[in-house]
Coordinates of C-alpha atoms and ligand atoms in Angstrom, one line a residue:
M924 CA 72.1 -45.9 79.6
V925 CA 68.4 -45.3 79.1
S926 CA 66.5 -46.4 76.0
I927 CA 63.1 -47.4 74.6
D928 CA 62.8 -49.7 71.7
V929 CA 59.5 -50.2 70.0
R930 CA 59.3 -52.7 67.1
N931 CA 56.4 -53.1 64.7
A932 CA 54.0 -52.3 67.5
Y933 CA 50.2 -52.2 67.2
V934 CA 47.7 -51.0 69.8
D935 CA 44.1 -51.9 69.2
F936 CA 41.0 -50.9 71.3
P937 CA 38.0 -53.2 70.7
I938 CA 34.8 -51.3 71.3
F939 CA 32.2 -53.8 72.5
D940 CA 29.2 -51.5 72.8
A941 CA 29.5 -49.6 69.5
K942 CA 26.6 -49.2 67.1
T943 CA 28.2 -51.2 64.4
R944 CA 25.6 -50.5 61.6
S945 CA 26.2 -46.8 61.6
L946 CA 30.0 -47.4 61.6
K947 CA 29.7 -49.2 58.3
K948 CA 28.7 -46.0 56.6
K949 CA 31.9 -44.3 55.5
V950 CA 32.2 -40.9 57.0
L951 CA 35.2 -38.9 55.9
G952 CA 37.0 -37.2 58.8
K953 CA 40.4 -35.8 59.5
V954 CA 40.7 -36.8 63.2
G955 CA 40.8 -40.1 65.1
G956 CA 42.5 -43.4 64.7
K957 CA 41.5 -45.9 62.0
I958 CA 38.4 -47.9 62.8
G959 CA 38.5 -51.4 61.6
T960 CA 35.1 -53.0 60.9
D961 CA 36.1 -56.4 59.4
S962 CA 35.4 -58.2 62.7
K963 CA 32.0 -58.3 64.5
V964 CA 33.4 -55.9 67.1
P965 CA 34.7 -52.6 65.8
I966 CA 38.3 -52.0 66.6
I967 CA 40.0 -48.7 66.9
E968 CA 43.5 -49.3 65.5
A969 CA 45.1 -46.5 67.5
L970 CA 48.7 -47.4 66.6
Q971 CA 49.8 -49.4 63.6
D972 CA 53.3 -50.8 62.9
I973 CA 55.2 -48.3 65.0
T974 CA 59.0 -48.7 65.1
M975 CA 60.8 -46.2 67.2
S976 CA 64.0 -45.9 69.3
I977 CA 64.6 -43.4 72.0
H978 CA 68.1 -43.0 73.4
E979 CA 69.9 -40.8 76.0
G980 CA 69.8 -37.2 74.9
D981 CA 66.9 -37.5 72.5
R982 CA 64.3 -34.7 72.6
V983 CA 61.4 -35.9 70.5
G984 CA 58.2 -34.0 69.8
L985 CA 55.0 -35.9 68.8
V986 CA 52.7 -34.0 66.4
G987 CA 49.5 -35.0 64.7
H988 CA 45.8 -34.3 64.5
N989 CA 43.4 -35.1 67.4
G990 CA 43.1 -38.8 67.7
S991 CA 46.2 -39.6 65.6
G992 CA 47.7 -41.7 68.4
K993 CA 50.1 -39.4 70.3
S994 CA 48.8 -40.1 73.8
T995 CA 48.5 -43.8 73.1
L996 CA 52.1 -43.8 71.9
L997 CA 53.2 -42.1 75.1
R998 CA 51.4 -44.8 77.1
L999 CA 53.1 -47.5 75.1
L1000 CA 56.5 -45.9 75.6
S1001 CA 55.8 -45.7 79.4
G1002 CA 54.8 -49.3 79.6
I1003 CA 51.3 -48.5 80.7
Y1004 CA 50.0 -50.2 77.5
E1005 CA 51.5 -53.4 76.1
P1006 CA 51.5 -53.6 72.3
T1007 CA 48.6 -55.8 70.9
R1008 CA 51.3 -57.1 68.4
G1009 CA 55.0 -56.3 68.1
S1010 CA 57.3 -55.5 71.0
S1011 CA 58.4 -52.7 73.3
R1012 CA 61.5 -52.7 75.5
I1013 CA 62.1 -50.0 78.2
V1014 CA 65.4 -49.5 79.9
G1015 CA 65.5 -46.8 82.6
R1016 CA 63.1 -45.1 85.0
V1017 CA 60.2 -43.5 83.2
A1018 CA 58.4 -40.4 84.5
P1019 CA 55.0 -40.3 82.8
V1020 CA 53.5 -36.8 83.1
F1021 CA 50.2 -37.1 81.3
D1022 CA 47.7 -35.5 83.6
L1023 CA 48.8 -32.9 86.1
G1024 CA 46.0 -34.0 88.5
I1025 CA 47.0 -37.7 88.7
G1026 CA 48.4 -38.9 92.0
M1027 CA 46.8 -36.0 93.9
D1028 CA 44.6 -36.7 96.9
N1029 CA 41.8 -34.2 97.8
E1030 CA 41.8 -35.1 101.5
I1031 CA 45.4 -34.5 102.3
S1032 CA 47.4 -31.2 102.5
G1033 CA 49.4 -29.5 99.8
Y1034 CA 52.6 -30.5 101.5
E1035 CA 51.6 -34.1 101.7
N1036 CA 50.5 -34.1 98.1
I1037 CA 53.9 -32.8 97.1
M1038 CA 55.5 -35.9 98.7
I1039 CA 53.0 -38.4 97.3
R1040 CA 53.2 -37.0 93.8
G1041 CA 57.0 -37.0 93.9
L1042 CA 57.0 -40.7 95.0
Y1043 CA 54.6 -41.5 92.2
L1044 CA 57.0 -39.9 89.7
G1045 CA 59.9 -42.2 90.9
M1046 CA 61.6 -39.9 93.5
T1047 CA 62.5 -41.2 97.0
R1048 CA 61.1 -39.7 100.2
K1049 CA 64.5 -38.3 101.1
Q1050 CA 64.9 -36.6 97.7
M1051 CA 61.4 -35.0 98.0
Q1052 CA 62.1 -33.8 101.6
K1053 CA 65.1 -31.9 100.2
R1054 CA 62.9 -30.3 97.5
V1055 CA 59.8 -29.5 99.4
D1056 CA 60.8 -25.9 100.4
D1057 CA 61.8 -25.0 96.9
I1058 CA 58.5 -26.3 95.5
A1059 CA 56.5 -24.5 98.2
E1060 CA 58.2 -21.2 97.3
F1061 CA 57.6 -21.7 93.6
T1062 CA 53.9 -22.3 94.0
E1063 CA 53.4 -19.1 96.1
L1064 CA 50.6 -21.0 97.9
G1065 CA 51.8 -19.9 101.4
N1066 CA 49.6 -21.2 104.2
Y1067 CA 47.3 -22.9 101.7
L1068 CA 49.9 -25.7 101.6
Q1069 CA 48.7 -26.8 105.0
M1070 CA 45.1 -27.0 103.8
P1071 CA 43.5 -30.1 102.2
L1072 CA 43.6 -30.0 98.4
R1073 CA 39.8 -29.8 98.2
A1074 CA 40.1 -26.2 99.3
Y1075 CA 42.2 -25.3 96.2
S1076 CA 41.0 -23.7 93.0
T1077 CA 41.9 -25.3 89.7
G1078 CA 44.8 -22.9 89.1
M1079 CA 46.2 -23.5 92.6
R1080 CA 46.2 -27.3 91.9
V1081 CA 48.1 -26.7 88.7
R1082 CA 50.7 -24.6 90.5
L1083 CA 51.2 -27.4 93.0
A1084 CA 51.4 -30.1 90.4
L1085 CA 53.7 -28.1 88.1
G1086 CA 56.0 -27.3 91.1
V1087 CA 56.4 -31.1 91.8
V1088 CA 56.7 -32.2 88.2
T1089 CA 59.4 -29.7 87.4
S1090 CA 61.4 -30.7 90.5
I1091 CA 62.0 -34.3 89.6
N1092 CA 65.1 -36.0 88.1
P1093 CA 63.7 -38.3 85.4
E1094 CA 65.7 -40.7 83.3
I1095 CA 63.0 -40.7 80.6
L1096 CA 60.5 -37.9 80.7
L1097 CA 57.2 -38.5 78.8
L1098 CA 55.1 -35.3 78.7
D1099 CA 51.6 -35.0 77.3
E1100 CA 50.4 -31.5 76.3
G1101 CA 48.2 -31.0 79.4
I1102 CA 51.3 -29.5 81.0
G1103 CA 51.3 -26.7 78.5
A1104 CA 47.6 -25.9 79.1
V1105 CA 48.1 -23.7 82.2
D1106 CA 47.4 -20.0 82.1
S1107 CA 50.1 -18.1 80.3
A1108 CA 51.2 -15.9 83.2
F1109 CA 52.1 -18.9 85.3
M1110 CA 53.5 -20.8 82.3
N1111 CA 56.0 -17.9 81.8
K1112 CA 57.1 -18.5 85.4
A1113 CA 57.2 -22.2 85.0
R1114 CA 58.9 -22.2 81.6
N1115 CA 62.5 -21.9 82.9
R1116 CA 61.8 -24.7 85.4
L1117 CA 60.4 -26.8 82.5
V1118 CA 63.4 -26.1 80.3
D1119 CA 65.7 -27.1 83.2
L1120 CA 63.7 -30.2 83.8
V1121 CA 64.1 -31.3 80.2
K1122 CA 67.9 -30.4 80.3
R1123 CA 68.5 -32.8 83.2
S1124 CA 66.2 -35.5 81.8
G1125 CA 68.0 -38.4 80.1
A1126 CA 65.5 -38.4 77.2
L1127 CA 62.2 -36.6 76.4
V1128 CA 59.2 -37.4 74.4
F1129 CA 56.6 -34.6 74.3
A1130 CA 53.2 -34.7 72.6
S1131 CA 51.9 -31.2 71.9
H1132 CA 49.9 -29.0 69.6
Q1133 CA 51.9 -25.9 70.7
D1134 CA 54.7 -25.1 68.2
E1135 CA 56.5 -22.7 70.5
L1136 CA 56.7 -25.1 73.4
L1137 CA 57.8 -27.9 71.0
L1138 CA 60.5 -25.7 69.5
E1139 CA 61.7 -24.8 73.0
L1140 CA 61.9 -28.3 74.3
C1141 CA 62.5 -30.7 71.3
T1142 CA 65.0 -31.1 68.5
S1143 CA 63.5 -34.0 66.5
A1144 CA 59.9 -35.0 65.8
V1145 CA 57.5 -37.8 64.7
W1146 CA 54.3 -36.9 62.9
L1147 CA 51.5 -39.4 63.6
D1148 CA 48.6 -39.7 61.2
E1149 CA 45.8 -42.2 61.9
G1150 CA 48.1 -44.3 64.1
H1151 CA 50.9 -44.5 61.5
V1152 CA 54.3 -42.7 61.5
R1153 CA 53.8 -40.3 58.6
Q1154 CA 57.2 -38.5 58.9
R1155 CA 60.1 -38.3 61.2
G1156 CA 63.1 -35.9 61.2
S1157 CA 64.2 -32.6 62.6
L1158 CA 61.5 -30.8 64.5
R1159 CA 61.5 -27.9 62.0
E1160 CA 61.3 -30.2 59.0
V1161 CA 58.4 -32.2 60.4
L1162 CA 56.5 -29.2 61.6
T1163 CA 56.9 -27.6 58.2
A1164 CA 55.5 -30.6 56.5
Y1165 CA 52.7 -31.1 59.1
K1166 CA 51.6 -27.4 59.1
G1167 CA 52.4 -26.6 55.5
K1168 CA 54.7 -23.7 56.5
D1169 CA 57.9 -23.1 58.3
P1170 CA 57.1 -22.7 62.1
Y1171 CA 59.9 -20.0 62.3
E1172 CA 57.7 -17.7 60.1
S1173 CA 54.9 -17.4 62.6
I1174 CA 56.7 -17.7 65.9
G1175 CA 56.0 -15.0 68.4
A1176 CA 58.7 -12.4 68.9
E1177 CA 59.2 -13.2 72.6
A1178 CA 59.6 -16.9 71.9
A1179 CA 62.0 -16.2 68.9
K1180 CA 64.1 -14.1 71.3
R1181 CA 64.3 -16.9 73.8
L1182 CA 65.2 -19.4 71.1
G1183 CA 67.7 -17.1 69.6
I1184 CA 66.1 -17.1 66.1
E1185 CA 64.9 -14.4 63.7
S1186 CA 61.2 -13.4 63.9
S1187 CA 59.2 -11.2 61.6
T1188 CA 57.0 -10.0 64.5
P1189 CA 58.4 -7.2 66.7
V1190 CA 59.1 -8.0 70.4
G1191 CA 56.1 -6.9 72.6
S1192 CA 53.6 -7.0 69.8
G1193 CA 51.6 -9.6 71.7
Y1194 CA 51.4 -11.9 68.7
T1195 CA 52.0 -15.4 69.9
S1196 CA 50.4 -18.0 67.5
Ligands
ATP1344 N1 41.0 -46.1 76.0 C1 40.5 -46.0 74.7 N2 39.5 -46.8 74.3 C2 39.1 -46.7 73.0 N3 39.7 -45.9 72.1 C3 40.7 -45.1 72.5 C4 41.2 -45.2 73.8 N4 42.3 -44.3 73.9 C5 42.4 -43.8 72.7 N5 41.5 -44.3 71.8 C6 41.4 -44.0 70.4 O1 42.6 -44.1 69.8 C7 42.9 -43.1 68.9 C8 44.2 -42.4 69.3 O2 43.9 -41.6 70.4 P1 45.0 -40.7 71.2 O3 44.3 -40.2 72.5 O4 46.2 -41.5 71.3 O5 45.2 -39.5 70.2 P2 46.0 -38.1 70.3 O6 46.8 -38.0 69.1 O7 46.7 -38.1 71.6 O8 44.8 -37.1 70.3 P3 44.7 -35.6 70.9 O9 45.6 -34.7 70.1 O10 43.2 -35.3 70.6 O11 45.0 -35.7 72.4 C9 41.7 -42.3 68.8 O12 40.9 -42.7 67.7 C10 40.9 -42.5 70.1 O13 39.6 -42.4 69.8

């Protein structure tokens, strides 16, 4: 059984080369983690007193303003960061998908990159060999797959990375929103693979600013605010509190159809926010 248990965890980033004097002036801002100035060195208190349990079957969305701590929490849940105080315990194989470009090598071919990226995400060589044809077909990159990655455009790299990421079998899948930031035409093609990936993952934590993608992939949510958990509950409940309105009211018609919910926008109107 997979699980992650985080108890009263803090993550601090001391900033040794900051201009401390200007930090002492209070500037009111909505974004960012809390900056502590009690010590000589300013410390960004990115996460404070986080207690959270993830179990098999959980589909958790992380929401919050820029700098509220979502990416830091994902890194804590993956074991990349140790808590400064408190504890975190991870049981199971974690697939951290934070940056689509990570684990890619410019000097080797698309095919070789498929293998390397798959191994990085916890797959075996044998498992990747079975998947490589399917991934190649999905990317539509044809003969480019024999070329070194440096000959690829940005969009071509995203296709390759997304093809590999959506082919894995993760026990615990940790997704940062970068994965949703691909062009919408290709995202439409990748969406079904992404939904399937989440279905076969033991557990998912997904940090995103995109309501529709969150509604499609998650059932519950945690709202982070300046490194604290401000609210947790069902995704709809948390998004309503965070955005100040029910996300179902403004969901695009196409997405509403996919999710099987009522939408006030007619299908094909192009309204997507
Ligand atoms: N490596 C680091 N060094 C110093 N400060 C950091 C580091 N990583 C994050 N922070 C700070 O920690 C806080 C939380 O950042 P984090 O990236 O987790 O936010 P986020 O919610 O993912 O933001 P966004 O929505 O903009 O991606 C911010 O104040 C950020 O400036």
